[in-house]
């Protein structure tokens, strides 16, 4: 992989991939909504192999003409599609914004084909695993609730659209679904990050029984996987990027509490759990291992330490 295009390039994971690819000598086109001067310098620094273009995903179909105007050639690039939004947050249940995301994804795919990209890597989320069981529920009998489902359903819809389009193009379509990613410079309101922040703030922590299956992967390992997929991923493959060793959410929290003892005991079961349960098989990294001999190099505990150093001291150990 000599060239890469990345949407959502100013985000937590997208920016880490940009920085890592630049270190590897890859020419990167980073796409984001923010003006260049407003991008966090900890995420994107100036680099002679980095081109940043401010563009809203609503205008992604203009990218081909923009590149021609700037005399930029990104033929045979790997296109990583991270960009995904909501009105306020990803899981704010805004249906219109999620419909827009589906449309933007299709336009990004078609635009990547026009540019001459070799691969299109659609980035999925572990929340998508909830979609199928939710669609099978009888809501006359079941009262399950998950605030991520509208967002995840849009992700699955985009995935299905791309599959239907892929036979019409020469570009290689690849899906890369990631488990929960842990690392420094994360500003999301994810559960484990919020829990660690509460421990640091000496706040009380109330949660469900924690019986649900969960999986995490260190940012460093997640980026390694994306780079392998971008370079050697196989057409129509669906990779799961994770630890390969999922646990219950309670186990993850207990490990965190042992490493960073909270002021107050964590109250498991204080909040009622009313969601579907996922099997460990969903989080299988078998294909990632078969195609790339991929294994994680950083443990959950080590990734927690990276997050701890960031939350407490704003220290970043680069991937």
Short mmCIF file of C-alpha atoms in Angstrom, two decimals:
data_model
loop_
_atom_site.label_atom_id
_atom_site.label_comp_id
_atom_site.label_asym_id
_atom_site.label_seq_id
_atom_site.Cartn_x
_atom_site.Cartn_y
_atom_site.Cartn_z
CA UNK A 1 0.00 0.00 0.00
CA UNK A 2 1.62 3.21 -1.22
CA UNK A 3 -1.38 5.54 -1.03
CA UNK A 4 -4.39 5.81 1.28
CA UNK A 5 -7.51 7.95 1.49
CA UNK A 6 -9.15 8.22 4.91
CA UNK A 7 -12.53 9.73 5.74
CA UNK A 8 -13.06 10.69 9.38
CA UNK A 9 -9.33 11.40 9.49
CA UNK A 10 -9.54 13.77 12.46
CA UNK A 11 -11.24 11.20 14.68
CA UNK A 12 -9.69 9.02 17.37
CA UNK A 13 -9.01 5.96 15.20
CA UNK A 14 -8.82 7.61 11.77
CA UNK A 15 -6.13 10.06 12.88
CA UNK A 16 -4.09 7.29 14.52
CA UNK A 17 -4.17 5.37 11.24
CA UNK A 18 -3.05 8.50 9.36
CA UNK A 19 -0.06 8.98 11.66
CA UNK A 20 0.96 5.34 11.49
CA UNK A 21 0.72 5.18 7.69
CA UNK A 22 2.84 8.32 7.36
CA UNK A 23 5.53 6.66 9.49
CA UNK A 24 5.44 3.74 7.06
CA UNK A 25 6.08 6.04 4.10
CA UNK A 26 2.52 5.93 2.74
CA UNK A 27 1.11 8.99 0.97
CA UNK A 28 -2.12 9.91 2.77
CA UNK A 29 -5.14 11.97 1.77
CA UNK A 30 -6.96 12.86 5.00
CA UNK A 31 -10.57 14.01 4.74
CA UNK A 32 -12.41 15.83 7.51
CA UNK A 33 -15.13 18.40 8.21
CA UNK A 34 -12.93 20.73 10.25
CA UNK A 35 -10.84 23.58 8.93
CA UNK A 36 -7.17 22.51 8.95
CA UNK A 37 -6.18 25.04 11.62
CA UNK A 38 -8.91 23.73 13.94
CA UNK A 39 -7.75 20.12 13.80
CA UNK A 40 -6.18 18.93 17.07
CA UNK A 41 -2.38 19.02 16.46
CA UNK A 42 -2.04 15.91 18.64
CA UNK A 43 -4.06 14.08 16.01
CA UNK A 44 -2.76 15.46 12.73
CA UNK A 45 0.60 17.16 12.35
CA UNK A 46 1.88 18.65 9.10
CA UNK A 47 3.82 16.14 7.02
CA UNK A 48 5.23 16.22 3.49
CA UNK A 49 3.29 13.06 2.57
CA UNK A 50 0.01 14.29 4.09
CA UNK A 51 -2.68 16.18 2.20
CA UNK A 52 -5.66 17.38 4.21
CA UNK A 53 -8.88 18.36 2.48
CA UNK A 54 -11.76 19.89 4.38
CA UNK A 55 -14.92 18.30 3.03
CA UNK A 56 -18.31 17.39 4.43
CA UNK A 57 -19.47 13.87 3.64
CA UNK A 58 -22.54 15.43 2.00
CA UNK A 59 -20.13 16.68 -0.67
CA UNK A 60 -17.97 13.58 -0.99
CA UNK A 61 -18.97 13.15 -4.66
CA UNK A 62 -17.00 16.36 -5.36
CA UNK A 63 -13.74 14.73 -4.31
CA UNK A 64 -12.83 13.51 -7.80
CA UNK A 65 -12.99 17.03 -9.26
CA UNK A 66 -11.18 18.50 -6.23
CA UNK A 67 -8.27 16.11 -6.76
CA UNK A 68 -8.11 17.02 -10.44
CA UNK A 69 -8.05 20.73 -9.59
CA UNK A 70 -5.22 20.16 -7.12
CA UNK A 71 -3.40 17.85 -9.54
CA UNK A 72 -3.43 15.01 -7.00
CA UNK A 73 -3.33 11.39 -8.11
CA UNK A 74 -4.64 8.72 -5.74
CA UNK A 75 -5.14 5.88 -8.19
CA UNK A 76 -4.63 2.43 -6.64
CA UNK A 77 -5.07 3.88 -3.15
CA UNK A 78 -6.78 2.01 -0.32
CA UNK A 79 -9.85 4.00 0.74
CA UNK A 80 -10.72 3.69 4.47
CA UNK A 81 -14.23 4.88 5.30
CA UNK A 82 -14.42 5.88 8.98
CA UNK A 83 -16.63 8.98 8.75
CA UNK A 84 -20.02 8.50 10.41
CA UNK A 85 -22.03 11.13 12.22
CA UNK A 86 -25.14 11.95 14.21
CA UNK A 87 -26.90 15.19 14.99
CA UNK A 88 -25.23 15.35 18.40
CA UNK A 89 -23.67 11.92 18.93
CA UNK A 90 -23.57 8.67 16.97
CA UNK A 91 -26.23 7.09 19.16
CA UNK A 92 -28.61 10.03 19.58
CA UNK A 93 -31.41 8.09 17.83
CA UNK A 94 -31.66 10.66 15.04
CA UNK A 95 -33.03 8.61 12.15
CA UNK A 96 -32.57 11.29 9.48
CA UNK A 97 -28.85 11.63 10.20
CA UNK A 98 -28.41 7.87 9.98
CA UNK A 99 -30.19 7.77 6.63
CA UNK A 100 -27.74 10.45 5.50
CA UNK A 101 -24.81 8.30 6.60
CA UNK A 102 -26.02 5.48 4.36
CA UNK A 103 -26.25 7.84 1.39
CA UNK A 104 -22.81 9.32 2.10
CA UNK A 105 -21.28 5.84 2.29
CA UNK A 106 -22.68 4.88 -1.11
CA UNK A 107 -21.41 8.14 -2.63
CA UNK A 108 -17.98 7.58 -1.04
CA UNK A 109 -17.83 4.10 -2.56
CA UNK A 110 -18.79 5.31 -6.04
CA UNK A 111 -16.38 8.24 -5.77
CA UNK A 112 -13.53 5.95 -4.72
CA UNK A 113 -14.20 3.86 -7.83
CA UNK A 114 -14.08 6.97 -10.06
CA UNK A 115 -10.78 8.04 -8.48
CA UNK A 116 -9.36 4.63 -9.31
CA UNK A 117 -8.90 3.27 -5.79
CA UNK A 118 -7.82 -0.34 -5.50
CA UNK A 119 -9.61 -1.17 -2.26
CA UNK A 120 -12.55 0.27 -0.32
CA UNK A 121 -12.46 -0.66 3.37
CA UNK A 122 -15.81 -0.05 5.03
CA UNK A 123 -15.32 0.26 8.79
CA UNK A 124 -17.96 -1.46 10.90
CA UNK A 125 -18.77 -1.31 14.59
CA UNK A 126 -19.40 -4.02 17.17
CA UNK A 127 -22.85 -2.52 17.78
CA UNK A 128 -23.85 -4.02 14.42
CA UNK A 129 -23.87 -7.41 16.11
CA UNK A 130 -27.05 -6.38 17.93
CA UNK A 131 -28.99 -5.64 14.74
CA UNK A 132 -29.96 -9.17 13.68
CA UNK A 133 -31.28 -10.27 17.09
CA UNK A 134 -33.16 -6.98 17.44
CA UNK A 135 -34.85 -7.42 14.07
CA UNK A 136 -35.98 -10.87 15.19
CA UNK A 137 -37.56 -9.66 18.45
CA UNK A 138 -41.30 -9.75 19.07
CA UNK A 139 -41.94 -6.33 20.56
CA UNK A 140 -45.33 -7.47 21.84
CA UNK A 141 -43.39 -9.69 24.23
CA UNK A 142 -39.86 -8.27 24.52
CA UNK A 143 -38.89 -4.97 26.15
CA UNK A 144 -35.22 -4.83 25.20
CA UNK A 145 -33.57 -1.47 24.61
CA UNK A 146 -30.22 -0.41 23.18
CA UNK A 147 -29.49 3.22 22.31
CA UNK A 148 -27.00 2.15 19.64
CA UNK A 149 -29.40 0.14 17.48
CA UNK A 150 -30.55 2.95 15.14
CA UNK A 151 -26.90 3.79 14.43
CA UNK A 152 -26.00 0.11 14.04
CA UNK A 153 -28.95 -0.59 11.75
CA UNK A 154 -27.78 2.20 9.45
CA UNK A 155 -24.30 0.65 9.45
CA UNK A 156 -25.75 -2.70 8.42
CA UNK A 157 -27.92 -1.08 5.75
CA UNK A 158 -24.86 0.66 4.28
CA UNK A 159 -23.02 -2.66 4.32
CA UNK A 160 -25.86 -4.36 2.42
CA UNK A 161 -25.99 -1.54 -0.15
CA UNK A 162 -22.25 -1.80 -0.76
CA UNK A 163 -22.49 -5.54 -1.29
CA UNK A 164 -25.16 -5.02 -3.93
CA UNK A 165 -22.97 -2.46 -5.72
CA UNK A 166 -19.67 -4.30 -5.49
CA UNK A 167 -20.33 -6.63 -8.42
CA UNK A 168 -20.59 -3.61 -10.73
CA UNK A 169 -17.10 -2.25 -10.03
CA UNK A 170 -13.50 -3.45 -10.28
CA UNK A 171 -12.54 -1.97 -6.91
CA UNK A 172 -12.16 -4.49 -4.06
CA UNK A 173 -14.77 -4.11 -1.32
CA UNK A 174 -13.65 -5.20 2.16
CA UNK A 175 -15.43 -4.96 5.51
CA UNK A 176 -13.48 -4.41 8.74
CA UNK A 177 -15.57 -4.48 11.91
CA UNK A 178 -13.82 -3.46 15.10
CA UNK A 179 -14.38 -4.30 18.73
CA UNK A 180 -14.23 -1.51 21.32
CA UNK A 181 -10.92 0.32 20.82
CA UNK A 182 -8.95 1.59 23.83
CA UNK A 183 -6.13 4.11 23.72
CA UNK A 184 -4.91 7.63 24.37
CA UNK A 185 -6.51 10.76 22.91
CA UNK A 186 -9.99 9.22 22.96
CA UNK A 187 -12.75 11.78 23.51
CA UNK A 188 -15.77 9.49 23.02
CA UNK A 189 -18.28 8.76 25.79
CA UNK A 190 -17.64 5.02 25.70
CA UNK A 191 -18.52 2.96 28.77
CA UNK A 192 -15.03 1.84 29.81
CA UNK A 193 -13.56 5.32 29.31
CA UNK A 194 -16.36 6.89 31.37
CA UNK A 195 -15.90 4.23 34.06
CA UNK A 196 -12.17 4.87 34.34
CA UNK A 197 -12.79 8.61 34.46
CA UNK A 198 -15.26 8.09 37.32
CA UNK A 199 -12.62 6.08 39.20
CA UNK A 200 -10.14 8.93 38.74
CA UNK A 201 -12.77 11.40 39.96
CA UNK A 202 -13.64 9.27 43.01
CA UNK A 203 -17.23 8.97 41.83
CA UNK A 204 -19.64 6.15 42.66
CA UNK A 205 -20.15 3.66 39.85
CA UNK A 206 -23.48 1.92 39.32
CA UNK A 207 -23.95 -0.48 36.41
CA UNK A 208 -25.82 -3.53 35.18
CA UNK A 209 -24.89 -7.08 36.15
CA UNK A 210 -22.26 -6.88 33.41
CA UNK A 211 -23.24 -10.30 32.08
CA UNK A 212 -23.19 -9.15 28.44
CA UNK A 213 -20.34 -10.35 26.22
CA UNK A 214 -17.87 -7.62 25.30
CA UNK A 215 -14.54 -7.29 23.55
CA UNK A 216 -11.78 -4.70 23.43
CA UNK A 217 -8.65 -4.14 21.40
CA UNK A 218 -5.76 -1.75 21.97
CA UNK A 219 -5.52 1.17 19.54
CA UNK A 220 -2.03 0.02 18.53
CA UNK A 221 -3.27 -3.44 17.53
CA UNK A 222 -6.37 -2.07 15.82
CA UNK A 223 -4.21 0.15 13.61
CA UNK A 224 -1.92 -2.78 12.78
CA UNK A 225 -4.94 -4.74 11.62
CA UNK A 226 -6.27 -1.90 9.47
CA UNK A 227 -2.88 -1.53 7.78
CA UNK A 228 -2.72 -5.24 6.97
CA UNK A 229 -6.25 -5.14 5.55
CA UNK A 230 -5.47 -2.03 3.51
CA UNK A 231 -2.37 -3.66 2.05
CA UNK A 232 -3.37 -7.29 1.64
CA UNK A 233 -7.05 -7.65 2.50
CA UNK A 234 -8.96 -9.98 0.19
CA UNK A 235 -11.92 -8.89 -1.92
CA UNK A 236 -15.36 -9.36 -0.29
CA UNK A 237 -13.79 -10.44 2.99
CA UNK A 238 -15.41 -9.50 6.30
CA UNK A 239 -12.77 -9.16 9.00
CA UNK A 240 -13.42 -8.75 12.71
CA UNK A 241 -10.72 -6.70 14.44
CA UNK A 242 -10.64 -7.68 18.10
CA UNK A 243 -8.71 -9.39 20.86
CA UNK A 244 -9.90 -12.89 19.98
CA UNK A 245 -10.61 -13.36 23.69
CA UNK A 246 -13.98 -11.72 24.53
CA UNK A 247 -15.09 -11.52 28.15
CA UNK A 248 -18.14 -10.35 30.04
CA UNK A 249 -18.33 -6.61 30.62
CA UNK A 250 -18.16 -7.33 34.36
CA UNK A 251 -14.78 -9.03 33.92
CA UNK A 252 -13.42 -6.01 32.05
CA UNK A 253 -14.60 -3.67 34.79
CA UNK A 254 -13.22 -5.92 37.54
CA UNK A 255 -9.80 -5.94 35.87
CA UNK A 256 -9.95 -2.15 35.68
CA UNK A 257 -10.95 -1.87 39.35
CA UNK A 258 -8.11 -4.17 40.41
CA UNK A 259 -5.57 -2.11 38.47
CA UNK A 260 -7.00 1.25 39.57
CA UNK A 261 -8.89 0.70 42.85
CA UNK A 262 -11.98 2.94 43.09
CA UNK A 263 -12.89 4.90 46.21
CA UNK A 264 -16.27 3.16 46.36
CA UNK A 265 -17.08 -0.47 45.52
CA UNK A 266 -18.55 -0.82 42.05
CA UNK A 267 -22.25 -1.64 42.36
CA UNK A 268 -22.98 -4.39 39.84
CA UNK A 269 -26.67 -5.07 39.22
CA UNK A 270 -27.75 -1.63 40.42
CA UNK A 271 -29.08 -0.88 36.92
CA UNK A 272 -31.44 -3.33 35.25
CA UNK A 273 -30.03 -5.10 32.19
CA UNK A 274 -32.64 -5.23 29.43
CA UNK A 275 -30.77 -6.08 26.26
CA UNK A 276 -30.07 -9.07 24.04
CA UNK A 277 -27.00 -11.17 24.78
CA UNK A 278 -24.30 -11.82 22.20
CA UNK A 279 -22.36 -15.06 21.85
CA UNK A 280 -18.57 -15.08 21.98
CA UNK A 281 -18.49 -16.53 18.45
CA UNK A 282 -19.62 -13.17 17.05
CA UNK A 283 -16.26 -11.67 18.04
CA UNK A 284 -14.20 -14.28 16.18
CA UNK A 285 -10.96 -13.03 14.64
CA UNK A 286 -10.42 -16.30 12.77
CA UNK A 287 -10.22 -14.74 9.30
CA UNK A 288 -7.77 -12.07 10.49
CA UNK A 289 -5.52 -14.82 11.84
CA UNK A 290 -5.86 -17.00 8.74
CA UNK A 291 -5.10 -14.24 6.22
CA UNK A 292 -2.44 -12.30 8.14
CA UNK A 293 -1.37 -14.48 11.09
CA UNK A 294 -2.60 -11.57 13.21
CA UNK A 295 -2.40 -11.68 16.99
CA UNK A 296 -2.65 -8.80 19.44
CA UNK A 297 0.60 -7.52 20.90
CA UNK A 298 -0.91 -5.38 23.66
CA UNK A 299 -3.06 -6.67 26.51
CA UNK A 300 -6.24 -5.08 27.82
CA UNK A 301 -4.35 -4.02 30.94
CA UNK A 302 -1.67 -2.30 28.85
CA UNK A 303 -4.27 -0.48 26.76
CA UNK A 304 -5.95 0.65 29.99
CA UNK A 305 -2.65 2.12 31.15
CA UNK A 306 -2.41 4.10 27.90
CA UNK A 307 -5.91 5.44 28.51
CA UNK A 308 -5.12 6.16 32.17
CA UNK A 309 -2.00 8.15 31.26
CA UNK A 310 -4.06 10.15 28.79
CA UNK A 311 -6.97 10.88 31.11
CA UNK A 312 -4.79 11.78 34.08
CA UNK A 313 -1.70 13.37 32.52
CA UNK A 314 -2.55 13.88 28.81
CA UNK A 315 0.40 11.65 27.92
CA UNK A 316 0.30 9.85 24.57
CA UNK A 317 2.40 6.82 23.71
CA UNK A 318 2.26 6.89 19.93
CA UNK A 319 1.06 3.82 18.02
#
